[in-house]
Amino acid sequence: YYATGDSTFAMCFNPDAAALPEKQAAAGENINKTILTVKEFRMAMSFGMDRAAFCLAADPTNSPGYALYSGQIISDPENGVAYRATEEAITASGVPAVVLRNGWYAENHTNGLSNALKYGALVGSAGNGKMASASRADLAEAAAIILTSDDQAGKIYDLTGDTAWTLSELAAEAAAQSGKPVSYTDLPAEEYRQILQQAGLPEHIVELVVDADVAISKGTLDHITSDLSTVLGRPATPMSASVALALQA
C-alpha cells in the first residue's frame, strides 16, 4: 500500500484481473488495503516511491524476458537525479531492460488552450524556456514498436519532439489557428502558484505545475534527439498539430 513516506518495493500483475474491482470495493478506505487503482498507483509512482528499492526487488530468475522503464528525459543533471538513479537500480538488478526517456508531453500545455482562448492569455512561469515536447500518441506508438521489436534489452531511447518551442510560440500558434487573440504572460513563480491555488487545483498539482515551468525556464526540457522519429519511421507530431487537435476538443 502506498502512503507518503512508504516504499513500494515490488509489484506483479494479478492474473485474476476480473476479481480486482470486487476486492478494491471490499477494501474501501481501509488504510491497510493492498489493491491500488491505476490512478492510485500512478500517484505512488509519481510522488512516493522508493525507485531504487522497487527496481532492486526484481529478480532475474523470476522476471519477464526484459523490463521496460519509462521515465522523463531531463537535460539538467540536478533535476534528473531520480530518473538516473532508477536506471542505475535497474542495471544493478540484473534484469534485462530497455529504457525510454520520454520528452515533455505536448498535452501538458495544449490541454489548457481552451481557457487561454477564453481569457486571451496563456499564463505560466516558463519564461523563454523551450520544450522539445512529444505527443502522448507518438510516445505510446514508439513504446509499442520497441516492445514488439527484437534485441531491445540494454538500449536507451531519448524520445523527444523534432523541435523545441516556448509558451509564447504556443500562444501565437493557438491565436493563428483559432483567429482569436491570445498571448503569453510570464509570471513570477509565487504569483503563478497563487493563481493555480485560486483555481482550486490540489496543492500537489500546483507544486508540480509551477516546478515544471520553473525548470523549463532553466532549459531542463529543451533537449532534442532524433530517437522518436527514428523509431516511428516518420517525423514526430509537430506542436502545430497538437494545437489543432486541442482546439478540436
CSV table of C-alpha atoms in Angstrom, one decimal:
chain,number,residue,atom,x,y,z
A,1,TYR,CA,0.0,0.0,0.0
A,2,TYR,CA,1.3,3.5,-0.9
A,3,ALA,CA,1.4,6.2,1.7
A,4,THR,CA,3.6,9.2,2.0
A,5,GLY,CA,7.0,8.2,3.2
A,6,ASP,CA,6.5,4.5,2.5
A,7,SER,CA,8.3,2.5,-0.2
A,8,THR,CA,6.7,0.5,-2.9
A,9,PHE,CA,9.2,-2.3,-3.3
A,10,ALA,CA,7.6,-5.0,-5.5
A,11,MET,CA,4.8,-5.4,-8.0
A,12,CYS,CA,3.3,-8.1,-10.1
A,13,PHE,CA,0.4,-8.4,-12.4
A,14,ASN,CA,-2.6,-10.2,-10.9
A,15,PRO,CA,-3.8,-13.0,-13.2
A,16,ASP,CA,-7.3,-12.8,-11.6
A,17,ALA,CA,-7.9,-9.3,-13.0
A,18,ALA,CA,-11.7,-9.8,-13.1
A,19,ALA,CA,-11.8,-10.0,-9.3
A,20,LEU,CA,-9.9,-6.8,-8.7
A,21,PRO,CA,-12.9,-4.4,-8.7
A,22,GLU,CA,-14.7,-6.5,-6.1
A,23,LYS,CA,-11.6,-6.7,-3.9
A,24,GLN,CA,-11.0,-3.0,-4.3
A,25,ALA,CA,-14.6,-2.2,-3.3
A,26,ALA,CA,-14.3,-4.5,-0.3
A,27,ALA,CA,-11.1,-2.8,0.8
A,28,GLY,CA,-12.9,0.6,0.9
A,29,GLU,CA,-10.9,3.3,2.5
A,30,ASN,CA,-9.1,1.0,4.9
A,31,ILE,CA,-5.6,2.3,5.3
A,32,ASN,CA,-4.3,-1.3,5.1
A,33,LYS,CA,-5.7,-2.0,1.7
A,34,THR,CA,-3.3,-3.7,-0.7
A,35,ILE,CA,-5.1,-3.2,-4.0
A,36,LEU,CA,-4.5,0.0,-5.8
A,37,THR,CA,-6.5,1.6,-8.6
A,38,VAL,CA,-4.5,2.7,-11.7
A,39,LYS,CA,-4.8,6.3,-10.5
A,40,GLU,CA,-3.5,5.4,-7.0
A,41,PHE,CA,-0.6,3.5,-8.4
A,42,ARG,CA,0.4,6.4,-10.7
A,43,MET,CA,0.3,8.7,-7.7
A,44,ALA,CA,2.5,6.3,-5.8
A,45,MET,CA,4.9,6.1,-8.8
A,46,SER,CA,5.0,9.9,-9.1
A,47,PHE,CA,5.2,11.1,-5.5
A,48,GLY,CA,6.2,8.5,-3.1
A,49,MET,CA,8.0,5.5,-4.5
A,50,ASP,CA,11.5,4.5,-3.5
A,51,ARG,CA,12.5,3.7,-7.0
A,52,ALA,CA,15.8,2.1,-6.2
A,53,ALA,CA,14.1,-0.4,-3.8
A,54,PHE,CA,11.4,-1.1,-6.3
A,55,CYS,CA,13.9,-2.0,-9.0
A,56,LEU,CA,16.3,-3.9,-6.8
A,57,ALA,CA,13.4,-6.1,-5.7
A,58,ALA,CA,13.3,-7.6,-9.2
A,59,ASP,CA,15.0,-10.9,-9.5
A,60,PRO,CA,16.2,-12.0,-13.0
A,61,THR,CA,15.3,-15.6,-12.2
A,62,ASN,CA,11.5,-14.8,-11.9
A,63,SER,CA,11.1,-11.7,-14.0
A,64,PRO,CA,9.9,-11.4,-17.6
A,65,GLY,CA,12.2,-11.6,-20.6
A,66,TYR,CA,13.0,-7.9,-20.1
A,67,ALA,CA,11.5,-4.9,-18.5
A,68,LEU,CA,10.6,-1.5,-19.9
A,69,TYR,CA,11.1,1.5,-17.8
A,70,SER,CA,9.7,4.9,-18.9
A,71,GLY,CA,11.0,8.0,-17.2
A,72,GLN,CA,11.3,11.7,-18.1
A,73,ILE,CA,14.2,12.9,-20.2
A,74,ILE,CA,15.8,15.8,-18.4
A,75,SER,CA,18.9,17.6,-19.6
A,76,ASP,CA,19.6,19.3,-16.2
A,77,PRO,CA,21.5,16.8,-14.1
A,78,GLU,CA,20.1,18.2,-10.8
A,79,ASN,CA,16.5,17.6,-11.9
A,80,GLY,CA,17.3,14.2,-13.5
A,81,VAL,CA,18.7,12.6,-10.4
A,82,ALA,CA,15.7,10.5,-9.5
A,83,TYR,CA,15.4,9.1,-13.0
A,84,ARG,CA,19.1,8.3,-13.4
A,85,ALA,CA,19.0,6.6,-10.0
A,86,THR,CA,16.2,4.4,-11.3
A,87,GLU,CA,18.2,3.5,-14.4
A,88,GLU,CA,21.2,2.6,-12.2
A,89,ALA,CA,19.0,0.5,-10.0
A,90,ILE,CA,17.6,-1.4,-13.0
A,91,THR,CA,21.1,-2.1,-14.2
A,92,ALA,CA,22.1,-3.3,-10.7
A,93,SER,CA,19.1,-5.6,-10.5
A,94,GLY,CA,20.4,-7.7,-13.5
A,95,VAL,CA,17.1,-7.6,-15.2
A,96,PRO,CA,17.5,-7.0,-19.0
A,97,ALA,CA,15.7,-3.8,-19.7
A,98,VAL,CA,15.1,-1.1,-22.3
A,99,VAL,CA,14.8,2.5,-21.1
A,100,LEU,CA,12.5,5.0,-22.6
A,101,ARG,CA,13.3,8.6,-21.6
A,102,ASN,CA,10.1,10.4,-22.6
A,103,GLY,CA,10.1,14.0,-23.6
A,104,TRP,CA,7.6,16.5,-22.1
A,105,TYR,CA,4.0,15.7,-23.1
A,106,ALA,CA,2.8,18.4,-25.6
A,107,GLU,CA,-0.7,17.9,-24.0
A,108,ASN,CA,0.7,19.2,-20.7
A,109,HIS,CA,0.2,22.7,-22.2
A,110,THR,CA,-2.1,22.3,-25.2
A,111,ASN,CA,-4.9,20.9,-23.0
A,112,GLY,CA,-5.2,24.3,-21.3
A,113,LEU,CA,-5.6,26.2,-24.5
A,114,SER,CA,-9.4,26.5,-24.3
A,115,ASN,CA,-9.1,28.7,-21.2
A,116,ALA,CA,-6.3,30.7,-22.7
A,117,LEU,CA,-8.5,31.5,-25.7
A,118,LYS,CA,-11.4,32.3,-23.4
A,119,TYR,CA,-9.4,34.9,-21.5
A,120,GLY,CA,-7.0,35.9,-24.2
A,121,ALA,CA,-4.0,35.0,-22.1
A,122,LEU,CA,-1.8,32.0,-21.5
A,123,VAL,CA,0.0,32.3,-18.2
A,124,GLY,CA,2.9,30.5,-16.7
A,125,SER,CA,6.4,30.8,-15.2
A,126,ALA,CA,8.5,29.2,-18.1
A,127,GLY,CA,10.0,32.5,-19.3
A,128,ASN,CA,11.6,31.9,-22.7
A,129,GLY,CA,12.5,28.3,-21.9
A,130,LYS,CA,11.8,25.8,-24.7
A,131,MET,CA,10.2,22.3,-24.6
A,132,ALA,CA,11.1,19.6,-27.0
A,133,SER,CA,7.7,18.0,-26.3
A,134,ALA,CA,6.2,15.0,-27.9
A,135,SER,CA,2.6,13.9,-28.2
A,136,ARG,CA,1.3,11.1,-26.0
A,137,ALA,CA,0.2,9.2,-29.0
A,138,ASP,CA,3.7,9.3,-30.6
A,139,LEU,CA,5.3,8.1,-27.3
A,140,ALA,CA,2.7,5.3,-26.9
A,141,GLU,CA,3.3,4.2,-30.5
A,142,ALA,CA,7.1,4.3,-30.0
A,143,ALA,CA,6.7,2.2,-26.8
A,144,ALA,CA,4.6,-0.4,-28.7
A,145,ILE,CA,7.1,-0.6,-31.5
A,146,ILE,CA,10.0,-1.1,-29.1
A,147,LEU,CA,8.2,-3.6,-27.0
A,148,THR,CA,7.4,-5.7,-30.1
A,149,SER,CA,10.9,-5.5,-31.6
A,150,ASP,CA,13.8,-7.8,-31.1
A,151,ASP,CA,17.1,-7.1,-29.4
A,152,GLN,CA,16.0,-4.1,-27.4
A,153,ALA,CA,17.4,-5.1,-24.0
A,154,GLY,CA,20.1,-2.7,-22.9
A,155,LYS,CA,19.1,0.1,-25.2
A,156,ILE,CA,18.2,3.6,-24.0
A,157,TYR,CA,15.9,5.9,-26.1
A,158,ASP,CA,15.7,9.7,-25.6
A,159,LEU,CA,12.2,10.3,-27.0
A,160,THR,CA,11.6,14.0,-27.9
A,161,GLY,CA,9.9,16.1,-30.5
A,162,ASP,CA,11.9,17.2,-33.5
A,163,THR,CA,11.8,20.8,-32.5
A,164,ALA,CA,11.5,22.8,-29.2
A,165,TRP,CA,9.1,25.7,-28.6
A,166,THR,CA,8.3,28.3,-26.0
A,167,LEU,CA,5.0,29.2,-24.4
A,168,SER,CA,5.0,32.4,-26.4
A,169,GLU,CA,5.2,30.4,-29.6
A,170,LEU,CA,2.4,28.1,-28.3
A,171,ALA,CA,0.2,31.1,-27.7
A,172,ALA,CA,1.0,32.6,-31.2
A,173,GLU,CA,0.1,29.3,-32.8
A,174,ALA,CA,-3.2,29.0,-30.9
A,175,ALA,CA,-4.0,32.5,-32.0
A,176,ALA,CA,-3.2,31.9,-35.6
A,177,GLN,CA,-5.3,28.7,-35.8
A,178,SER,CA,-8.3,30.0,-33.8
A,179,GLY,CA,-8.4,33.5,-35.1
A,180,LYS,CA,-8.7,34.7,-31.6
A,181,PRO,CA,-6.2,37.0,-29.8
A,182,VAL,CA,-4.1,35.2,-27.2
A,183,SER,CA,-0.6,36.0,-25.8
A,184,TYR,CA,1.7,34.5,-23.2
A,185,THR,CA,2.1,36.3,-19.9
A,186,ASP,CA,5.1,35.2,-17.8
A,187,LEU,CA,4.6,35.5,-14.1
A,188,PRO,CA,6.8,35.1,-11.0
A,189,ALA,CA,6.5,31.6,-9.7
A,190,GLU,CA,4.8,32.6,-6.5
A,191,GLU,CA,2.2,34.7,-8.4
A,192,TYR,CA,1.5,31.8,-10.7
A,193,ARG,CA,1.2,29.4,-7.7
A,194,GLN,CA,-1.5,31.7,-6.2
A,195,ILE,CA,-3.5,31.7,-9.4
A,196,LEU,CA,-3.5,27.9,-9.6
A,197,GLN,CA,-4.5,27.7,-6.0
A,198,GLN,CA,-7.3,30.1,-6.5
A,199,ALA,CA,-8.5,28.0,-9.4
A,200,GLY,CA,-8.9,25.1,-7.0
A,201,LEU,CA,-6.2,22.8,-8.1
A,202,PRO,CA,-4.9,20.3,-5.5
A,203,GLU,CA,-1.7,21.5,-3.8
A,204,HIS,CA,0.5,18.7,-5.1
A,205,ILE,CA,-0.6,19.5,-8.6
A,206,VAL,CA,0.0,23.2,-8.1
A,207,GLU,CA,3.6,22.5,-7.0
A,208,LEU,CA,4.1,20.1,-9.9
A,209,VAL,CA,2.9,22.6,-12.5
A,210,VAL,CA,4.9,25.5,-11.0
A,211,ASP,CA,8.1,23.5,-10.5
A,212,ALA,CA,7.8,22.2,-14.1
A,213,ASP,CA,7.5,25.8,-15.5
A,214,VAL,CA,10.5,27.0,-13.5
A,215,ALA,CA,12.5,24.0,-14.7
A,216,ILE,CA,11.5,24.8,-18.3
A,217,SER,CA,12.7,28.4,-17.8
A,218,LYS,CA,16.2,26.9,-16.9
A,219,GLY,CA,16.4,24.8,-20.1
A,220,THR,CA,15.6,21.5,-18.4
A,221,LEU,CA,13.4,20.2,-21.2
A,222,ASP,CA,14.9,21.7,-24.4
A,223,HIS,CA,17.0,18.6,-25.3
A,224,ILE,CA,16.3,17.4,-28.9
A,225,THR,CA,17.1,14.0,-30.3
A,226,SER,CA,16.1,12.0,-33.4
A,227,ASP,CA,15.3,8.9,-31.5
A,228,LEU,CA,11.5,9.3,-31.6
A,229,SER,CA,11.2,10.0,-35.3
A,230,THR,CA,13.7,7.2,-36.0
A,231,VAL,CA,11.6,4.6,-34.0
A,232,LEU,CA,8.4,5.9,-35.6
A,233,GLY,CA,9.9,5.9,-39.1
A,234,ARG,CA,8.4,9.4,-39.7
A,235,PRO,CA,8.6,12.9,-38.3
A,236,ALA,CA,7.3,13.4,-34.7
A,237,THR,CA,4.0,15.1,-34.5
A,238,PRO,CA,4.7,18.9,-34.5
A,239,MET,CA,3.4,21.3,-31.9
A,240,SER,CA,1.1,22.9,-34.5
A,241,ALA,CA,-0.7,19.5,-35.0
A,242,SER,CA,-1.0,19.1,-31.2
A,243,VAL,CA,-2.6,22.6,-31.0
A,244,ALA,CA,-5.0,21.8,-33.8
A,245,LEU,CA,-6.1,18.6,-32.0
A,246,ALA,CA,-6.6,20.5,-28.8
A,247,LEU,CA,-8.7,23.2,-30.5
A,248,GLN,CA,-11.0,20.5,-31.9
A,249,ALA,CA,-11.8,19.1,-28.4
